[in-house]
Amino acid sequence: MHRIYAILYKEFKQMRRDTTMLRLLILLPIIQILIFGLAINTEVKHIPTVVFDQCRQQESRELIDVLVATDYYDVIYYASSIKEVNEKINSGEAIVGIIFPPDMVKNFKHGDNVPIQLIVDASDNMSASSAINVAQLAINKKAEQMQLSYNPNLVVGKYDLRIRAWYNPDFISANYIIPSIIGIVLMMTLIMVASISIVREKEEGTLEQLLISPLKPIELIIGKIVPYICVGYIQMIIAICVGYFGFNIPIKGSLILFILLTTIFMLAILSLGILISTVAQNQMQAMQLSFFVLLPSILLSGFMFPRVAMPDFFYYISMILPMTHYVEISRGIFLRGIGLEYLYQPTLFLIFFTIIVLSLSIWRFKKIYLR
């Protein structure tokens, strides 16, 4: 029995010495609970909406007020043409577009059905479904109220909500999940192996041999990154083939552009992995820190849950995650078929993120290993 106590004493003593690992083991569950409890919300509200009001009368303004009052719609822009509505939805600034016809009130009073067009970006199924269901209920209820407000003997029409689901009209979940899974797969593997690479060299005693060689820190880091980029290309090609041939995932945009932007994304996450390797003291710490980065990337990036449903704090936190911008890129190219003119913002973020994190990694490497 005393031998069991001895080994228990040894393990607890070792755990107390490794304070970084102990902090991670305690901090990770707290982070998970906070993210799941506060950030994740399947009830999508405050959906960015663009309105093209050709009627410009009290009735159309009241309909807009009814939709906004539900808290499910936030009107971010009033368009002056259908082209502007299309641009706002293509760019991702708006998820919903509402178009009122010019003769809406006259037709309603004459007993005709009034077509109101609702355009939704169905590349995010959850947001699109919420937008459609709430719009149908709100507009039907408003139509009933308007019927009561007119002369009872007057035969009035109805609002005919015509829904156009763009990019994923059949609401197939695989169509919007699989393009983003490519980023998750790359993160799960590349950030893990990159974070372990330098730590493993240190534990095996081969890092000292590399340090006394003529290699510069930037050359050493590039040598660590490039092989994993090749592995990432293999994973990406396999994922694209499985998605296209196995699940009939559409590729509406440029595949060359997708590969190019995925390369920038891989550089970003590999740079982050190298930075983790300069912080971690052993391989276990490197794995824990990688998981610490991976979990928010899955939950806050919009891969599983719409970002518009998150509280403002977590919404802005998600903007510093490379995965958030890669989700926008992958769905934009695969489902929307858009080009760099709409994707330049997430692309620039990934480029700046890579430059900053890689520079920080080189600085920490020099500070720790070249003193």
XYZ file of C-alpha atoms in Angstrom:
371
model
C 0.000 0.000 0.000
C 2.851 2.342 0.828
C 4.063 1.995 -2.769
C 0.736 3.325 -4.038
C 1.032 6.291 -1.687
C 4.573 6.856 -2.931
C 3.553 6.970 -6.575
C 0.565 9.213 -5.739
C 2.872 11.586 -3.858
C 5.267 11.615 -6.807
C 2.509 12.389 -9.359
C 0.946 15.179 -7.278
C 4.382 16.673 -6.713
C 5.096 16.524 -10.434
C 1.733 18.121 -11.178
C 2.473 20.954 -8.750
C 5.788 21.598 -10.459
C 4.186 21.839 -13.887
C 2.083 24.898 -13.059
C 1.372 25.717 -16.718
C -0.261 22.356 -17.308
C -2.240 22.679 -14.074
C -3.557 26.101 -15.099
C -4.598 24.743 -18.494
C -6.418 21.785 -16.956
C -8.384 24.158 -14.725
C -8.872 26.938 -17.271
C -10.077 24.839 -20.217
C -13.321 23.614 -18.566
C -14.104 27.181 -17.470
C -13.605 28.475 -21.012
C -15.795 25.701 -22.414
C -18.621 26.447 -19.978
C -18.453 30.180 -20.692
C -18.494 29.662 -24.452
C -21.306 27.113 -24.409
C -23.343 29.032 -21.855
C -22.919 32.606 -23.053
C -21.874 32.585 -26.703
C -23.783 29.685 -28.226
C -27.371 30.499 -29.090
C -29.438 28.608 -31.646
C -32.167 31.268 -31.589
C -30.915 33.573 -34.313
C -31.897 37.211 -33.814
C -30.738 40.580 -35.152
C -30.284 39.271 -38.683
C -28.648 41.913 -40.936
C -31.302 42.997 -43.440
C -31.360 45.231 -46.502
C -34.680 46.758 -47.611
C -35.698 48.014 -51.049
C -38.934 49.916 -50.428
C -40.475 50.927 -53.755
C -43.799 51.716 -52.109
C -42.583 54.365 -49.622
C -45.949 54.689 -47.928
C -47.106 54.268 -44.361
C -48.122 50.628 -44.898
C -44.672 49.539 -46.079
C -42.969 51.430 -43.245
C -45.303 49.744 -40.756
C -44.396 46.338 -42.169
C -40.709 47.140 -41.715
C -41.409 48.265 -38.131
C -43.272 45.019 -37.434
C -40.321 42.944 -38.635
C -37.804 45.007 -36.666
C -39.990 44.793 -33.535
C -39.597 41.010 -33.523
C -35.835 41.533 -32.781
C -35.062 39.037 -35.519
C -34.297 41.715 -38.125
C -31.848 44.607 -38.046
C -32.229 46.872 -41.070
C -28.678 47.904 -41.909
C -29.316 49.524 -45.278
C -32.112 50.941 -47.424
C -31.333 50.156 -51.050
C -32.338 52.218 -54.034
C -32.245 49.327 -56.508
C -32.380 45.560 -56.688
C -28.722 45.630 -57.713
C -27.796 47.122 -54.337
C -29.776 44.396 -52.575
C -27.859 41.761 -54.524
C -24.514 43.380 -53.704
C -25.227 43.541 -49.982
C -26.177 39.865 -49.863
C -23.320 38.750 -52.125
C -20.807 40.582 -49.960
C -22.176 38.979 -46.799
C -23.118 42.325 -45.237
C -26.777 41.287 -45.221
C -28.377 37.882 -44.818
C -31.892 38.964 -45.773
C -33.225 41.255 -48.497
C -36.839 42.508 -48.466
C -38.377 44.107 -51.563
C -41.741 45.916 -51.491
C -43.495 46.583 -54.852
C -44.374 50.176 -55.824
C -48.148 49.587 -56.086
C -48.426 47.541 -52.893
C -51.096 49.619 -51.125
C -53.306 50.134 -54.210
C -53.344 46.423 -55.044
C -54.043 45.475 -51.432
C -57.065 47.780 -51.269
C -58.355 46.453 -54.611
C -58.374 42.907 -53.282
C -55.324 41.685 -55.167
C -52.541 39.616 -53.686
C -49.470 41.742 -53.038
C -46.148 40.014 -53.747
C -43.424 40.825 -51.202
C -40.080 39.328 -52.049
C -37.897 37.884 -49.292
C -34.359 36.992 -50.368
C -32.369 34.954 -47.853
C -28.777 33.793 -47.868
C -29.351 30.067 -47.325
C -25.637 29.306 -47.080
C -26.368 29.547 -43.339
C -29.369 27.297 -42.838
C -30.089 28.302 -39.274
C -30.245 32.052 -39.951
C -32.243 31.567 -43.159
C -34.828 29.328 -41.489
C -35.343 31.801 -38.646
C -35.702 34.695 -41.092
C -38.311 32.893 -43.200
C -40.435 31.612 -40.290
C -40.543 34.944 -38.478
C -41.284 36.927 -41.660
C -44.226 34.683 -42.549
C -45.779 35.011 -39.094
C -45.171 38.764 -38.760
C -46.427 39.720 -42.218
C -49.540 37.520 -41.987
C -50.389 39.028 -38.609
C -49.922 42.551 -39.964
C -52.158 41.745 -42.952
C -54.949 40.643 -40.577
C -54.634 43.881 -38.608
C -54.815 45.937 -41.798
C -57.925 44.087 -42.936
C -59.631 45.014 -39.663
C -58.599 48.647 -39.995
C -60.325 49.059 -43.376
C -64.051 49.171 -44.047
C -65.465 45.682 -43.213
C -67.399 45.712 -46.479
C -64.218 46.308 -48.463
C -62.630 43.194 -49.919
C -58.896 43.544 -49.490
C -56.081 41.378 -50.731
C -53.359 39.428 -48.997
C -49.624 39.695 -48.737
C -47.969 37.020 -50.825
C -44.517 36.437 -49.326
C -42.331 35.093 -52.123
C -39.207 33.490 -50.760
C -36.021 33.168 -52.752
C -33.346 31.115 -51.002
C -29.989 31.889 -52.561
C -26.857 29.724 -52.711
C -28.448 26.693 -51.016
C -32.109 26.658 -52.132
C -32.772 23.109 -50.928
C -31.372 23.871 -47.439
C -28.958 20.932 -47.605
C -26.862 20.969 -44.435
C -23.856 19.324 -46.072
C -23.578 22.182 -48.573
C -22.674 24.726 -45.926
C -20.944 22.430 -43.423
C -18.461 20.579 -45.638
C -16.692 23.645 -47.156
C -15.960 24.849 -43.621
C -14.916 21.382 -42.434
C -11.862 21.737 -44.678
C -10.679 24.533 -42.390
C -11.425 22.529 -39.247
C -9.466 19.528 -40.558
C -6.505 21.740 -41.433
C -6.576 23.385 -38.011
C -6.857 20.123 -36.089
C -3.807 18.658 -37.764
C -1.539 21.532 -38.751
C -1.713 23.612 -35.593
C -1.102 20.491 -33.518
C 1.936 19.241 -35.427
C 3.402 22.737 -35.758
C 3.044 23.417 -32.046
C 4.752 20.146 -31.167
C 7.567 20.404 -33.721
C 10.019 22.693 -31.908
C 9.105 21.317 -28.472
C 9.849 17.793 -29.689
C 13.233 18.912 -31.016
C 14.003 20.402 -27.618
C 12.939 17.276 -25.709
C 14.923 14.992 -28.009
C 18.015 17.180 -27.723
C 18.271 17.898 -31.452
C 17.343 21.576 -31.176
C 20.809 22.463 -29.907
C 22.337 20.921 -33.029
C 20.064 23.050 -35.199
C 20.925 26.183 -33.223
C 24.688 25.790 -33.721
C 24.167 25.301 -37.459
C 24.316 28.283 -39.868
C 20.508 28.328 -40.026
C 18.784 31.593 -39.114
C 15.591 31.486 -36.991
C 13.422 32.452 -39.969
C 15.022 29.699 -42.066
C 14.437 27.159 -39.304
C 10.785 28.162 -38.966
C 10.230 28.096 -42.738
C 11.799 24.643 -42.807
C 9.302 23.567 -40.153
C 6.299 25.091 -41.942
C 6.768 24.086 -45.589
C 6.457 20.270 -45.137
C 3.200 20.722 -43.261
C 1.847 22.963 -46.031
C 2.395 20.046 -48.407
C 0.462 17.812 -45.994
C -2.270 20.468 -45.880
C -2.555 20.444 -49.673
C -3.094 16.686 -49.616
C -5.793 17.023 -46.950
C -7.466 19.850 -48.847
C -7.540 17.962 -52.153
C -8.948 14.855 -50.467
C -11.639 16.925 -48.712
C -12.632 18.706 -51.934
C -12.901 15.400 -53.824
C -14.939 13.755 -51.067
C -17.259 16.769 -50.851
C -17.726 17.093 -54.609
C -18.022 13.433 -55.591
C -19.428 12.025 -52.347
C -21.874 14.755 -51.297
C -22.412 16.703 -54.555
C -21.168 19.902 -52.954
C -21.280 22.694 -55.563
C -18.122 24.618 -56.421
C -19.552 27.793 -57.935
C -16.440 29.945 -57.598
C -12.811 29.713 -58.659
C -11.057 26.613 -57.360
C -7.678 28.257 -57.993
C -8.682 31.209 -55.801
C -9.840 28.802 -53.112
C -6.488 26.975 -53.128
C -4.610 30.282 -52.999
C -6.621 31.618 -50.048
C -6.416 28.251 -48.289
C -2.626 28.511 -48.574
C -2.754 31.858 -46.760
C -4.999 30.287 -44.115
C -2.550 27.410 -43.652
C 0.310 29.885 -43.196
C -1.753 31.692 -40.554
C -2.509 28.604 -38.481
C 1.003 27.185 -38.867
C 2.411 30.503 -37.638
C 0.088 30.238 -34.657
C 1.273 26.680 -34.049
C 4.921 27.813 -34.106
C 4.080 30.562 -31.617
C 2.505 27.977 -29.308
C 5.675 25.878 -29.570
C 7.722 28.809 -28.266
C 5.384 29.103 -25.258
C 4.939 25.413 -24.359
C 7.599 23.690 -22.282
C 6.721 20.141 -23.326
C 4.608 18.298 -25.890
C 1.667 17.868 -23.520
C 1.481 21.612 -22.930
C 1.686 22.193 -26.673
C -1.259 19.864 -27.241
C -3.308 21.523 -24.497
C -2.610 25.015 -25.848
C -3.523 23.856 -29.350
C -6.832 22.545 -28.053
C -7.291 25.840 -26.212
C -7.143 27.618 -29.612
C -9.065 24.945 -31.521
C -12.184 24.936 -29.345
C -13.118 28.635 -29.802
C -12.278 28.321 -33.501
C -14.941 25.624 -33.878
C -17.601 27.231 -31.691
C -17.198 30.944 -32.430
C -16.236 31.027 -36.104
C -19.728 30.513 -37.487
C -18.904 26.944 -38.491
C -21.572 25.436 -36.216
C -23.565 28.374 -34.861
C -24.423 31.709 -36.540
C -22.248 34.568 -35.334
C -25.149 37.024 -35.551
C -26.786 35.181 -32.637
C -23.776 35.694 -30.342
C -23.463 38.455 -27.734
C -21.404 41.415 -28.904
C -18.387 40.472 -26.772
C -18.037 37.006 -28.293
C -18.923 38.337 -31.747
C -15.930 40.680 -31.702
C -13.685 38.051 -30.092
C -14.514 35.739 -32.991
C -13.168 38.304 -35.453
C -9.571 37.659 -34.329
C -9.844 33.944 -35.126
C -8.461 32.888 -38.545
C -11.150 30.232 -38.801
C -13.902 32.894 -38.758
C -12.526 34.453 -41.924
C -11.860 31.101 -43.568
C -15.507 30.090 -43.061
C -16.499 33.243 -44.941
C -13.997 32.457 -47.702
C -14.922 28.787 -48.132
C -18.691 29.317 -48.165
C -18.299 32.378 -50.350
C -16.381 30.505 -53.037
C -18.193 27.163 -52.842
C -21.791 28.339 -52.442
C -21.950 31.968 -53.558
C -19.383 31.797 -56.330
C -17.976 35.192 -55.341
C -14.462 36.395 -56.033
C -11.742 38.432 -54.393
C -13.733 41.662 -54.822
C -16.010 40.430 -52.008
C -13.410 38.408 -50.092
C -10.606 40.949 -49.842
C -11.351 41.792 -46.191
C -10.975 38.245 -44.778
C -7.984 37.739 -47.075
C -6.234 40.872 -45.798
C -6.927 39.823 -42.226
C -5.301 36.421 -42.769
C -2.261 38.073 -44.384
C -1.810 40.571 -41.532
C -2.449 37.838 -38.952
C 0.268 35.680 -40.509
C 2.792 38.526 -40.618
C 2.154 39.568 -37.003
C 2.102 36.065 -35.499
C 5.104 34.862 -37.521
C 7.099 37.939 -36.487
C 6.136 37.340 -32.857
C 7.161 33.685 -33.175
C 10.609 34.627 -34.534
C 11.072 37.205 -31.765
C 10.148 34.706 -29.043
C 12.351 32.037 -30.610
C 15.345 34.369 -30.555
C 14.565 35.485 -27.002
C 14.235 31.955 -25.607
C 16.750 29.885 -27.565
C 19.385 32.387 -28.733
C 20.170 34.129 -25.469
